[in-house]
């Protein structure tokens, strides 16, 4: 089982739609979770961190479900400029506990259509 | 402008011809790392450095070398490139070791080894 799994998509949605991505992680002890955005052929950029209580940044809402080991990203009122690949990122664990190493999912491709 | 730069951005080379990809950051960050990104595999860490003269292997270090003689620079060296090292490479840096620090990526280097 991969440490971080995402549906690769593509998710094709019309402008204005609400779209949600899920990501599952294998290590129940993982502590830090992030969503990164990557435009085609560009570098990844941090979109938002994911906190236990859930957090919102404008049209974007991230949530963490520790019991089921998944994190989600909800995008409301999709814009054409939201078209990108969204990477789920989790910190790695080892026998000593949490590490500073990040594990990246393979990404979910979102295409917002006019 | 705070940034991570990489050079070259694109490189086509032949098997066995040594090459170096440079990485430089102007944010006085302690932590730097190299990733490769391949379809279906996501970003995988090659090497990282916690400070000057302190480097360690990531998940896929075989065939690569790094050095950290100055805080701002972290070159990636391929002594004898092979076709399986054809990939998109990203350098990244962050202020410190902790997971709360945002990781900044360079623009990427697309390497093709024939």
Short mmCIF file of C-alpha atoms in Angstrom, two decimals:
data_model
loop_
_atom_site.label_atom_id
_atom_site.label_comp_id
_atom_site.label_asym_id
_atom_site.label_seq_id
_atom_site.Cartn_x
_atom_site.Cartn_y
_atom_site.Cartn_z
CA UNK A 1 0.00 0.00 0.00
CA UNK A 2 1.33 3.45 -0.87
CA UNK A 3 2.02 5.74 2.06
CA UNK A 4 -0.09 8.49 0.52
CA UNK A 5 -2.77 7.73 -2.06
CA UNK A 6 -4.79 10.05 -4.21
CA UNK A 7 -7.24 9.63 -7.06
CA UNK A 8 -5.25 10.88 -10.06
CA UNK A 9 -8.36 12.24 -11.76
CA UNK A 10 -8.78 14.18 -13.93
CA UNK A 11 -11.67 15.94 -12.31
CA UNK A 12 -13.38 17.95 -15.03
CA UNK A 13 -15.76 20.48 -13.52
CA UNK A 14 -17.55 23.58 -14.82
CA UNK A 15 -16.73 27.01 -13.50
CA UNK A 16 -18.58 27.72 -10.29
CA UNK A 17 -18.81 24.09 -9.25
CA UNK A 18 -17.76 22.70 -5.90
CA UNK A 19 -15.21 19.91 -6.05
CA UNK A 20 -13.69 17.75 -3.36
CA UNK A 21 -10.55 15.62 -3.31
CA UNK A 22 -9.67 12.98 -0.79
CA UNK A 23 -6.31 11.56 0.12
CA UNK A 24 -5.58 8.58 2.33
CA UNK A 25 -2.42 7.96 4.33
CA UNK A 26 -1.17 4.68 5.69
CA UNK A 27 0.55 5.60 8.95
CA UNK A 28 -1.95 6.39 11.66
CA UNK A 29 0.73 8.18 13.67
CA UNK A 30 1.39 10.85 11.03
CA UNK A 31 1.10 14.31 12.48
CA UNK A 32 1.41 16.93 9.78
CA UNK A 33 -0.63 17.27 6.64
CA UNK A 34 -0.54 19.68 3.74
CA UNK A 35 -2.04 20.40 0.37
CA UNK A 36 0.29 21.67 -2.35
CA UNK A 37 -0.71 22.99 -5.74
CA UNK A 38 1.34 22.29 -8.84
CA UNK A 39 0.65 23.97 -12.17
CA UNK A 40 1.66 22.14 -15.32
CA UNK A 41 5.45 21.89 -15.59
CA UNK A 42 5.90 24.22 -12.63
CA UNK A 43 7.11 23.80 -9.08
CA UNK A 44 4.79 22.75 -6.24
CA UNK A 45 3.61 25.52 -3.95
CA UNK A 46 2.06 25.23 -0.53
CA UNK A 47 -1.70 25.75 -0.70
CA UNK A 48 -2.55 25.15 2.92
CA UNK A 49 -1.69 23.15 5.99
CA UNK A 50 -4.37 20.84 7.36
CA UNK A 51 -5.19 21.11 11.03
CA UNK A 52 -7.10 18.68 13.20
CA UNK A 53 -9.96 21.08 13.59
CA UNK A 54 -10.17 21.74 9.88
CA UNK A 55 -9.29 25.04 8.32
CA UNK A 56 -10.56 27.36 5.66
CA UNK A 57 -8.85 29.85 3.39
CA UNK A 58 -11.29 31.68 1.19
CA UNK A 59 -12.85 29.18 -1.20
CA UNK A 60 -10.65 26.35 0.06
CA UNK A 61 -11.43 24.12 3.02
CA UNK A 62 -9.17 21.37 4.30
CA UNK A 63 -10.23 18.69 6.74
CA UNK A 64 -8.54 15.85 8.54
CA UNK A 65 -10.19 12.60 9.56
CA UNK A 66 -7.74 10.73 11.77
CA UNK A 67 -10.03 7.79 12.43
CA UNK A 68 -10.29 6.99 8.75
CA UNK A 69 -6.82 8.32 7.90
CA UNK A 70 -7.79 10.68 5.18
CA UNK A 71 -7.57 14.36 4.47
CA UNK A 72 -9.79 16.28 2.10
CA UNK A 73 -9.70 19.48 0.12
CA UNK A 74 -12.91 21.25 -0.87
CA UNK A 75 -12.88 23.99 -3.47
CA UNK A 76 -16.02 26.09 -3.77
CA UNK A 77 -16.99 28.27 -6.71
CA UNK A 78 -14.24 26.85 -8.94
CA UNK A 79 -12.34 29.27 -11.15
CA UNK A 80 -10.50 28.55 -14.36
CA UNK A 81 -7.32 29.51 -12.51
CA UNK A 82 -7.87 26.63 -10.07
CA UNK A 83 -6.92 24.17 -12.83
CA UNK A 84 -3.82 22.42 -11.54
CA UNK A 85 -2.62 19.26 -9.86
CA UNK A 86 -3.23 19.11 -6.13
CA UNK A 87 -0.68 17.18 -4.10
CA UNK A 88 -1.47 15.64 -0.75
CA UNK A 89 1.55 15.68 1.58
CA UNK A 90 2.09 13.90 4.89
CA UNK A 91 5.08 13.81 7.20
CA UNK A 92 6.93 10.51 7.37
CA UNK A 93 7.21 8.46 10.53
CA UNK A 94 9.97 6.11 11.62
CA UNK A 95 10.71 4.04 14.69
CA UNK A 96 11.82 7.19 16.48
CA UNK A 97 8.53 8.92 15.81
CA UNK A 98 7.69 11.85 13.56
CA UNK A 99 10.29 12.95 11.09
CA UNK A 100 10.70 16.15 9.13
CA UNK A 101 10.57 14.28 5.86
CA UNK A 102 7.57 14.88 3.65
CA UNK A 103 5.83 12.20 1.61
CA UNK A 104 4.09 13.46 -1.50
CA UNK A 105 1.11 11.87 -3.13
CA UNK A 106 1.08 11.59 -6.90
CA UNK A 107 -1.52 14.31 -7.20
CA UNK A 108 -5.07 14.85 -8.40
CA UNK A 109 -5.55 16.75 -11.63
CA UNK A 110 -8.32 19.34 -11.68
CA UNK A 111 -9.52 20.87 -14.93
CA UNK A 112 -12.07 23.64 -14.58
CA UNK A 113 -14.02 24.16 -17.78
CA UNK A 114 -15.50 27.48 -18.94
CA UNK B 1 12.78 38.68 -4.28
CA UNK B 2 12.96 35.57 -2.12
CA UNK B 3 13.51 32.59 -4.36
CA UNK B 4 15.15 29.28 -5.12
CA UNK B 5 16.92 29.14 -8.46
CA UNK B 6 18.08 26.14 -10.43
CA UNK B 7 20.28 25.83 -13.49
CA UNK B 8 20.01 24.61 -16.10
CA UNK B 9 16.25 24.47 -16.54
CA UNK B 10 16.49 21.96 -19.36
CA UNK B 11 19.28 19.55 -20.16
CA UNK B 12 19.69 16.75 -22.66
CA UNK B 13 22.81 14.69 -22.18
CA UNK B 14 24.27 11.29 -22.96
CA UNK B 15 24.87 8.33 -20.72
CA UNK B 16 28.02 8.63 -18.63
CA UNK B 17 28.70 12.34 -19.11
CA UNK B 18 29.04 13.94 -15.69
CA UNK B 19 26.74 16.85 -14.97
CA UNK B 20 25.89 19.23 -12.18
CA UNK B 21 22.59 20.94 -11.53
CA UNK B 22 23.02 24.02 -9.41
CA UNK B 23 20.60 25.21 -6.75
CA UNK B 24 20.76 28.48 -4.88
CA UNK B 25 18.47 30.19 -2.38
CA UNK B 26 18.60 33.75 -1.13
CA UNK B 27 16.51 33.31 2.02
CA UNK B 28 19.29 32.16 4.38
CA UNK B 29 17.46 28.86 4.81
CA UNK B 30 19.14 26.08 6.75
CA UNK B 31 17.37 23.13 5.19
CA UNK B 32 17.69 22.24 1.52
CA UNK B 33 16.74 19.16 -0.43
CA UNK B 34 16.55 17.64 -3.86
CA UNK B 35 13.57 15.76 -5.28
CA UNK B 36 12.83 13.99 -8.50
CA UNK B 37 9.34 13.76 -9.92
CA UNK B 38 8.27 10.94 -12.20
CA UNK B 39 4.82 10.10 -13.58
CA UNK B 40 2.88 7.88 -11.23
CA UNK B 41 5.53 8.09 -8.52
CA UNK B 42 5.18 11.60 -7.19
CA UNK B 43 8.00 13.60 -5.69
CA UNK B 44 10.74 11.51 -4.10
CA UNK B 45 13.54 12.92 -2.03
CA UNK B 46 17.06 12.28 -3.28
CA UNK B 47 19.25 14.03 -0.71
CA UNK B 48 18.80 16.69 1.92
CA UNK B 49 20.99 18.99 3.95
CA UNK B 50 20.28 20.38 7.38
CA UNK B 51 23.10 22.92 7.25
CA UNK B 52 26.53 23.60 5.81
CA UNK B 53 28.57 20.40 5.50
CA UNK B 54 25.64 18.31 6.78
CA UNK B 55 23.99 16.14 4.14
CA UNK B 56 22.08 12.88 4.21
CA UNK B 57 20.42 10.44 1.87
CA UNK B 58 16.77 10.59 1.03
CA UNK B 59 14.71 7.81 -0.51
CA UNK B 60 16.44 7.52 -3.88
CA UNK B 61 20.09 8.59 -3.52
CA UNK B 62 21.71 6.03 -5.82
CA UNK B 63 23.57 7.64 -8.69
CA UNK B 64 23.58 11.11 -7.14
CA UNK B 65 25.94 13.18 -5.03
CA UNK B 66 25.46 16.51 -3.30
CA UNK B 67 27.55 19.02 -1.41
CA UNK B 68 26.78 21.93 0.89
CA UNK B 69 29.87 24.08 1.19
CA UNK B 70 27.90 27.30 1.51
CA UNK B 71 24.53 27.87 3.07
CA UNK B 72 22.94 29.22 -0.09
CA UNK B 73 24.08 26.55 -2.57
CA UNK B 74 23.23 22.88 -2.83
CA UNK B 75 24.36 21.39 -6.17
CA UNK B 76 23.21 17.99 -7.38
CA UNK B 77 25.90 15.95 -9.14
CA UNK B 78 25.34 13.03 -11.47
CA UNK B 79 28.76 11.42 -11.90
CA UNK B 80 27.66 8.98 -14.59
CA UNK B 81 24.09 9.68 -15.68
CA UNK B 82 21.94 6.85 -16.97
CA UNK B 83 18.61 6.88 -18.84
CA UNK B 84 16.70 5.96 -15.66
CA UNK B 85 17.73 9.33 -14.26
CA UNK B 86 15.64 11.08 -16.89
CA UNK B 87 13.25 13.05 -14.73
CA UNK B 88 12.06 16.42 -13.50
CA UNK B 89 14.24 17.61 -10.62
CA UNK B 90 13.30 20.12 -7.96
CA UNK B 91 15.47 21.78 -5.39
CA UNK B 92 13.72 23.02 -2.26
CA UNK B 93 14.60 24.97 0.84
CA UNK B 94 13.02 25.93 4.12
CA UNK B 95 14.02 28.06 7.06
CA UNK B 96 14.44 25.27 9.58
CA UNK B 97 13.93 21.60 10.27
CA UNK B 98 10.46 21.77 11.75
CA UNK B 99 7.39 20.78 9.78
CA UNK B 100 5.78 24.15 10.42
CA UNK B 101 8.27 25.80 8.07
CA UNK B 102 7.03 26.21 4.52
CA UNK B 103 9.10 24.51 1.87
CA UNK B 104 9.94 26.59 -1.20
CA UNK B 105 10.69 24.88 -4.47
CA UNK B 106 12.87 25.95 -7.35
CA UNK B 107 11.40 26.07 -10.87
CA UNK B 108 12.64 22.60 -11.78
CA UNK B 109 15.21 21.09 -14.11
CA UNK B 110 14.01 18.75 -16.80
CA UNK B 111 16.79 16.25 -17.51
CA UNK B 112 16.87 13.78 -20.37
CA UNK B 113 19.63 11.17 -20.51
CA UNK B 114 19.93 9.32 -23.80
#
